[in-house]
XYZ file of C-alpha atoms in Angstrom:
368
model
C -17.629 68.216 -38.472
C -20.822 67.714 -41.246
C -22.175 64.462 -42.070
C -20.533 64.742 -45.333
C -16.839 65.712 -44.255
C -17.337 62.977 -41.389
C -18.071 60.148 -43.996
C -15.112 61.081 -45.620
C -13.248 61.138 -43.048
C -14.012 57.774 -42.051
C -13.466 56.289 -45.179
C -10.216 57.740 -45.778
C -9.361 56.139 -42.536
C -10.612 52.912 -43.503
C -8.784 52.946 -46.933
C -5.068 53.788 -44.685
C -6.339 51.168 -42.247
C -6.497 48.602 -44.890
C -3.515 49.546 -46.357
C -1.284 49.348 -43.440
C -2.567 46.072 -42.510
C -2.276 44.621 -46.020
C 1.635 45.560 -45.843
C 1.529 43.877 -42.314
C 0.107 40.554 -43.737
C 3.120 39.846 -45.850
C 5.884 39.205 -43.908
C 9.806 39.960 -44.941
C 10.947 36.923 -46.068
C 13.297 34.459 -43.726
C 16.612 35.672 -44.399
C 15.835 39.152 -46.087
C 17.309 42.075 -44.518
C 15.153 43.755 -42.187
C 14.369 46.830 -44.078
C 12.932 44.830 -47.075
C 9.436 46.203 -45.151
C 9.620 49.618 -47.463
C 9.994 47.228 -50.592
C 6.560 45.857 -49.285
C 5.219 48.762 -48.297
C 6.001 50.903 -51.361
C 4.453 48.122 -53.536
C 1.040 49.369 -51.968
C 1.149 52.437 -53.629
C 1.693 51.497 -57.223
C -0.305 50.082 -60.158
C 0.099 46.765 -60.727
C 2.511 44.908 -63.091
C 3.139 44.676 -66.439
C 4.841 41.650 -67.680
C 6.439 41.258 -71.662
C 7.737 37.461 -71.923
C 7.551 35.044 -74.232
C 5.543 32.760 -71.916
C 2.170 31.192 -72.824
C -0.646 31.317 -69.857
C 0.525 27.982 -69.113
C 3.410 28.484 -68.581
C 2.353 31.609 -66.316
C -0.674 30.038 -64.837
C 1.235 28.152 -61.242
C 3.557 31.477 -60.736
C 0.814 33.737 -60.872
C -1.712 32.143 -58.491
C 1.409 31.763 -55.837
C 2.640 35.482 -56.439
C -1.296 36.477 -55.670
C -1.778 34.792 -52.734
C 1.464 36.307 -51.151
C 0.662 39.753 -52.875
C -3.251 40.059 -53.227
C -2.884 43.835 -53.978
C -1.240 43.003 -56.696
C -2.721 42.837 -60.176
C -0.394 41.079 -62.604
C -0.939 41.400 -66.413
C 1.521 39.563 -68.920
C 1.696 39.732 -72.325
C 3.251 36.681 -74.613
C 5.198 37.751 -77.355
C 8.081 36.471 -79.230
C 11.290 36.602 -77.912
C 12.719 39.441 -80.083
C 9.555 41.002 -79.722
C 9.574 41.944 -76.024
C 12.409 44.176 -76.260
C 11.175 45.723 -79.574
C 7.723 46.272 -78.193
C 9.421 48.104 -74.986
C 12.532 49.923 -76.654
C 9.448 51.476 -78.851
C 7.678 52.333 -75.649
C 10.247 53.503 -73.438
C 10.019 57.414 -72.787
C 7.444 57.633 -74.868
C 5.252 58.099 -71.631
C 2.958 55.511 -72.408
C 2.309 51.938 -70.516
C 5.140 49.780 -70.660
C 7.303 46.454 -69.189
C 7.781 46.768 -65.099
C 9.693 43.251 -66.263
C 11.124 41.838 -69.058
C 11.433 37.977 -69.606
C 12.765 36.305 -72.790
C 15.344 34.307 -74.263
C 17.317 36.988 -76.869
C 20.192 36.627 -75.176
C 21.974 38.836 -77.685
C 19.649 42.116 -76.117
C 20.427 40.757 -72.695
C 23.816 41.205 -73.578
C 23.680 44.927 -74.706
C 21.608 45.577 -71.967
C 23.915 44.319 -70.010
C 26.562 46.034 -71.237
C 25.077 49.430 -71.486
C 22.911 49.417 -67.889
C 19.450 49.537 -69.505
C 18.057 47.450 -66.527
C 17.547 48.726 -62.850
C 20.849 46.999 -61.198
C 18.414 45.505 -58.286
C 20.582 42.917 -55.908
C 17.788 39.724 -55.024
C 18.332 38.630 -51.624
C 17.716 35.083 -53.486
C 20.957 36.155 -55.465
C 23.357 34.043 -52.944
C 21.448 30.795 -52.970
C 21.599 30.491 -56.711
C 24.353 29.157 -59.084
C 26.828 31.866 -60.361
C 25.132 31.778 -63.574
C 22.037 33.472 -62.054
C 23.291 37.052 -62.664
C 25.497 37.561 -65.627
C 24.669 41.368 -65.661
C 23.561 43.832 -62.593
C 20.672 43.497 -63.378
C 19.767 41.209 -65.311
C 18.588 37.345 -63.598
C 18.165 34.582 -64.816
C 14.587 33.330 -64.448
C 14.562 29.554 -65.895
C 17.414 27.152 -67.812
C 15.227 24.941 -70.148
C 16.509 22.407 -72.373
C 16.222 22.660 -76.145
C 15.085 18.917 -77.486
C 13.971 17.055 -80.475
C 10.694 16.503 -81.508
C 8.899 14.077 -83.947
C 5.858 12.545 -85.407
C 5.631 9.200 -83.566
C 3.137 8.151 -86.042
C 5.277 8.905 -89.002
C 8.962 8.184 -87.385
C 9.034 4.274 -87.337
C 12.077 3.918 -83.576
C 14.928 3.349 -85.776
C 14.142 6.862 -87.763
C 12.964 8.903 -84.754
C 16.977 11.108 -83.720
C 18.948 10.576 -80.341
C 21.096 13.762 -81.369
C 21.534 16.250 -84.214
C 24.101 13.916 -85.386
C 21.659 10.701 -85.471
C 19.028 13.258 -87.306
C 21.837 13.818 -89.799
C 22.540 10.248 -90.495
C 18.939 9.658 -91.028
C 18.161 12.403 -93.377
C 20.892 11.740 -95.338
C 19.740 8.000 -95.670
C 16.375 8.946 -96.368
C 16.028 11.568 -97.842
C 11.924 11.417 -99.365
C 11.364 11.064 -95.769
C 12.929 14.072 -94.636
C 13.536 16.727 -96.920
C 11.571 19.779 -96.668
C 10.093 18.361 -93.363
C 12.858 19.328 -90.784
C 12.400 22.249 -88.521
C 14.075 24.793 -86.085
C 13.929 28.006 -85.329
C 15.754 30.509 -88.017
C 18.569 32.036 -86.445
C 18.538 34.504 -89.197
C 14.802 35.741 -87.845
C 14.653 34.286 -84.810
C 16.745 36.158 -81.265
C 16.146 33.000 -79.495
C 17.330 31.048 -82.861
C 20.639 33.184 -82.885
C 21.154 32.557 -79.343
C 20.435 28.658 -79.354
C 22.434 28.001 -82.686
C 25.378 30.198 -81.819
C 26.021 28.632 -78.857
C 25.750 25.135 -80.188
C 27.967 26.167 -82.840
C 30.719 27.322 -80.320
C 31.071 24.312 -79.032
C 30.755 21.954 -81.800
C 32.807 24.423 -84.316
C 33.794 23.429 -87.728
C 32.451 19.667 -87.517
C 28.818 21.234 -86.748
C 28.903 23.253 -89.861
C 29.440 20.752 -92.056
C 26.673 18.869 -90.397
C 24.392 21.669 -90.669
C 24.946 21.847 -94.105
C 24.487 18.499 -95.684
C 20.911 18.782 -94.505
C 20.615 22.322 -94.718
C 18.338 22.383 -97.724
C 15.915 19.857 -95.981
C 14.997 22.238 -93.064
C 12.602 25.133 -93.055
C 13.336 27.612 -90.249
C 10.245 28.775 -87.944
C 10.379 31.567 -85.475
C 8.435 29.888 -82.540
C 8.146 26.771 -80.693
C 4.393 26.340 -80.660
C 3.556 26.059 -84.545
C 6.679 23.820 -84.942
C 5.472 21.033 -83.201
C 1.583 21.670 -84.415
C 2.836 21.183 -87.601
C 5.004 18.351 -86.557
C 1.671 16.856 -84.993
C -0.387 17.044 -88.404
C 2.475 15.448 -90.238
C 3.766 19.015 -92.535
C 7.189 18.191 -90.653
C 8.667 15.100 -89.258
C 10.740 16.457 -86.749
C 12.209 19.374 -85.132
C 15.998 20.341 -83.741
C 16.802 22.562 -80.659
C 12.900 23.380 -80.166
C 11.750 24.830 -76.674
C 10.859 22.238 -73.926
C 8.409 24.479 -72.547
C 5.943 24.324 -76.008
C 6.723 20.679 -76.261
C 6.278 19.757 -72.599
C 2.589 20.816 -72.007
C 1.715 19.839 -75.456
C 2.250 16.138 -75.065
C -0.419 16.027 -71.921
C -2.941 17.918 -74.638
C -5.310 15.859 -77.146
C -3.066 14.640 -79.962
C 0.119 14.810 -77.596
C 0.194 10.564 -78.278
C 1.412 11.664 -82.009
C 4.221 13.455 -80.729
C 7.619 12.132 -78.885
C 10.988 13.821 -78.041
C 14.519 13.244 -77.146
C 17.457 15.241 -74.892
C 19.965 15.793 -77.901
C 22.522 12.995 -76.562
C 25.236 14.820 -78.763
C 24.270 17.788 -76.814
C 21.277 19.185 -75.235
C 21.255 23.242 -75.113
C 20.192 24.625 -72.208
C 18.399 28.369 -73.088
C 18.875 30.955 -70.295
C 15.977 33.126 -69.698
C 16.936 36.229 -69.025
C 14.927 38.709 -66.798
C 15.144 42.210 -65.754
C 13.494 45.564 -64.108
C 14.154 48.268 -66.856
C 15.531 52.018 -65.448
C 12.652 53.830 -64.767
C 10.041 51.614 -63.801
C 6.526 52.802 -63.268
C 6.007 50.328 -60.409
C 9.923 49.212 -58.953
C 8.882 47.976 -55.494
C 6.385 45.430 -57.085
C 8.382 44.170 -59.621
C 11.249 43.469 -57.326
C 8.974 41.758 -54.787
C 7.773 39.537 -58.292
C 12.050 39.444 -59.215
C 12.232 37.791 -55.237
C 8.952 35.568 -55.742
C 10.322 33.742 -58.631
C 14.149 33.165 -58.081
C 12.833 31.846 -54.687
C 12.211 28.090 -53.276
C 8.640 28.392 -53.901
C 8.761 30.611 -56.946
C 10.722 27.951 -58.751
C 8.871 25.268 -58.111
C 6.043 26.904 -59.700
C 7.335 27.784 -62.496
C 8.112 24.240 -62.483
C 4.807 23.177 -62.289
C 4.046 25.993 -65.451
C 6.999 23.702 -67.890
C 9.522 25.880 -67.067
C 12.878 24.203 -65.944
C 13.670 25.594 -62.381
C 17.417 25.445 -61.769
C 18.137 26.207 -57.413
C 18.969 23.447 -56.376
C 16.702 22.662 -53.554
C 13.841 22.387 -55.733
C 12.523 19.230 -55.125
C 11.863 17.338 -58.219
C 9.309 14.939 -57.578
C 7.338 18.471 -57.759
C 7.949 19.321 -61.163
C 8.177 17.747 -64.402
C 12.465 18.309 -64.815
C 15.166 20.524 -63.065
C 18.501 21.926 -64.347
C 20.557 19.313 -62.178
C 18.558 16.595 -63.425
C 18.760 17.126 -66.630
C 22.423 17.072 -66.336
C 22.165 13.887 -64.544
C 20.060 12.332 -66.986
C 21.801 13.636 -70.149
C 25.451 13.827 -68.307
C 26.818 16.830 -67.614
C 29.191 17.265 -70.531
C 26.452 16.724 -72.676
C 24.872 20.413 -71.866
C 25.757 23.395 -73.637
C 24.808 26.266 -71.611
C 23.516 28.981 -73.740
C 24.472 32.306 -71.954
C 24.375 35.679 -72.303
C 27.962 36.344 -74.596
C 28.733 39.771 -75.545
C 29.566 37.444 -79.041
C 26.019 37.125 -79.579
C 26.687 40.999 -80.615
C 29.622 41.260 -82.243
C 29.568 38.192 -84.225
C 25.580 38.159 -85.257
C 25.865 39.394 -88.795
C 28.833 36.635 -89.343
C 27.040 34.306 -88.057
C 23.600 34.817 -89.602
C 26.069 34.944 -93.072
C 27.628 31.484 -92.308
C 23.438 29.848 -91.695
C 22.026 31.030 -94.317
C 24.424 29.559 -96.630
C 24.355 26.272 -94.152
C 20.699 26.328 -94.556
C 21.298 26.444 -98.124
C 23.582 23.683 -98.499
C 27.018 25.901 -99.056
């Protein structure tokens, strides 16, 4: 054998060396079936992940470090976009043959539904599945990653208490009392642009029915819809709006530890606090399956929870231990009581009725 051929040789062994003992490192999970190995092992020969959510790197920062340290061959990149977004981004993608999603992660619970209904996701099984509420899997395949509460927000500065709303029924009363105050300078997210918008309001609206209308509209006029969390309370911060309705936890949460979080405050709705339902899923045809159902395991786990936790997300197994993490599903529910949360699924209404519904706000919004 030459030098050259030799040298080869030997570092084609090394690289198969490495490999196998890189798979050997990470263990099968306690309570994983046995052959959950090849999931490991096939995860060695792929590329990496590819991530769409509409998480910011804060949110993503905790889950990431703990996915690296059990997967170090793993090279995680995630992109934040809006909730809509991800699915537009990687419906325009698919088949194209380009580099798309290994895993989607939003709240548009409306495309959740469809893809649902028509099997656009790979119907993977977790092994996490049976520890998690029944909720967890409205679709095969489709999870649910996170249940985070929509709140209020406000200007503390600006909001003397007795202005600053409990509930979108105390916001109401206050508008409508004063109204210099708090026209034009009421926020939430458009559910006429907005997936996660649709998906928030329609729920709420299911449950409160005709009496939440007619709240809607009598301060319809006063709110201007956004289509994310994060300029909604930046502009609640510098004053432009006063408050904001059903606005994401997560951009709230981590804002409020930043400079100039002592100008903001917020409130569980105590009418009814809507708890979104981040959906996640492994599209058909994945370039790198084994990978993104070890990430899938990672994150519906003990451990993966509590990190995303730690990240602002709202964790909702029940053995997450809460002293870890700023709030959890169940207490939430404790705090807020739990027929105070509306649980906003994954409805195949979110389809059918849309276009109704989208009708019926924008004639809310303006005060009909």
């Amino acid at each position: 054998m030459t030098r050259i051929k030799l040298a080869a040789w030997a570092l084609s062994a090394a690289i198969v060396s490495t490999g196998v003992a890189h798979a050997q490192d990470a263990k099968v999970p306690e309570g994983y079936p046995a052959d959950y190995q090849t999931v490991i092992d096939g995860s060695h020969g792929e590329n990496g992940l590819v991530i769409y959510s509409n998480m910011a790197d804060n949110n993503w920062g905790p889950i990431l470090e703990g996915f690296r340290a059990a997967y170090p061959w793993i090279k995680v990149e995630t992109l934040d976009l809006g909730s809509g977004t991800v699915h537009s981004r990687w419906e325009a993608e698919a088949g194209s043959g380009s580099r798309t999603a290994d895993i989607l992660i939003s709240g548009a619970n409306d495309r959740w539904a469809s893809y649902g209904i028509d099997g656009k996701m790979m119907p993977y099984e977790s092994p996490e599945l049976a520890r998690l509420p029944d909720f967890a899997k409205p679709y095969p395949g489709v999870t649910v990653l996170s249940a985070d509460p929509l709140v209020i927000t406000y200007n503390a500065a600006l909001l003397p208490e007795e202005q600053r709303p409990t509930g979108f029924a105390s916001l109401v009363e206050d508008a409508l009392a004063d109204k210099g105050t708090f026209d034009g300078k009421v926020t939430t997210y458009d559910a006429a642009r907005n997936s996660f918008g649709l998906a928030a309001w329609w729920n709420y609206m299911k449950v409160k029915g005709d009496d939440g209308w007619k709240q809607l509209a009598s301060i319809g006029p006063m709110i201007r819809g956004e289509v994310s969390g994060g300029p909604m309370n930046e502009k609640i911060a510098t004053g432009e709006y006063v408050t904001g309705i059903a606005v994401s936890g997560i951009t709230i949460f981590p804002r409020l530890e930043q400079p100039g979080g002592e100008l903001l405050g917020f409130a569980f709705p105590d009418d009814g606090t809507i708890m979104m339902l981040r959906g996640m899923g492994i599209p058909k045809g994945a370039a790198n399956p084994n990978s993104a159902k070890l990430f899938v395991d990672y994150a519906l786990g003990n451990a993966g929870q509590t990190l995303i936790g730690k990240g602002g997300l709202t964790p909702y197994r029940d053995d997450v231990d809460e002293t870890q993490v700023r709030y959890t599903f169940q207490g939430i529910a404790e705090k807020v009581g739990q027929d105070k949360l509306i649980v906003a699924g994954f409805d195949k209404g979110l389809i059918d009725e849309a276009p109704a519904f989208v009708e019926k706000w924008n004639a809310a919004l303006a005060g009909r």
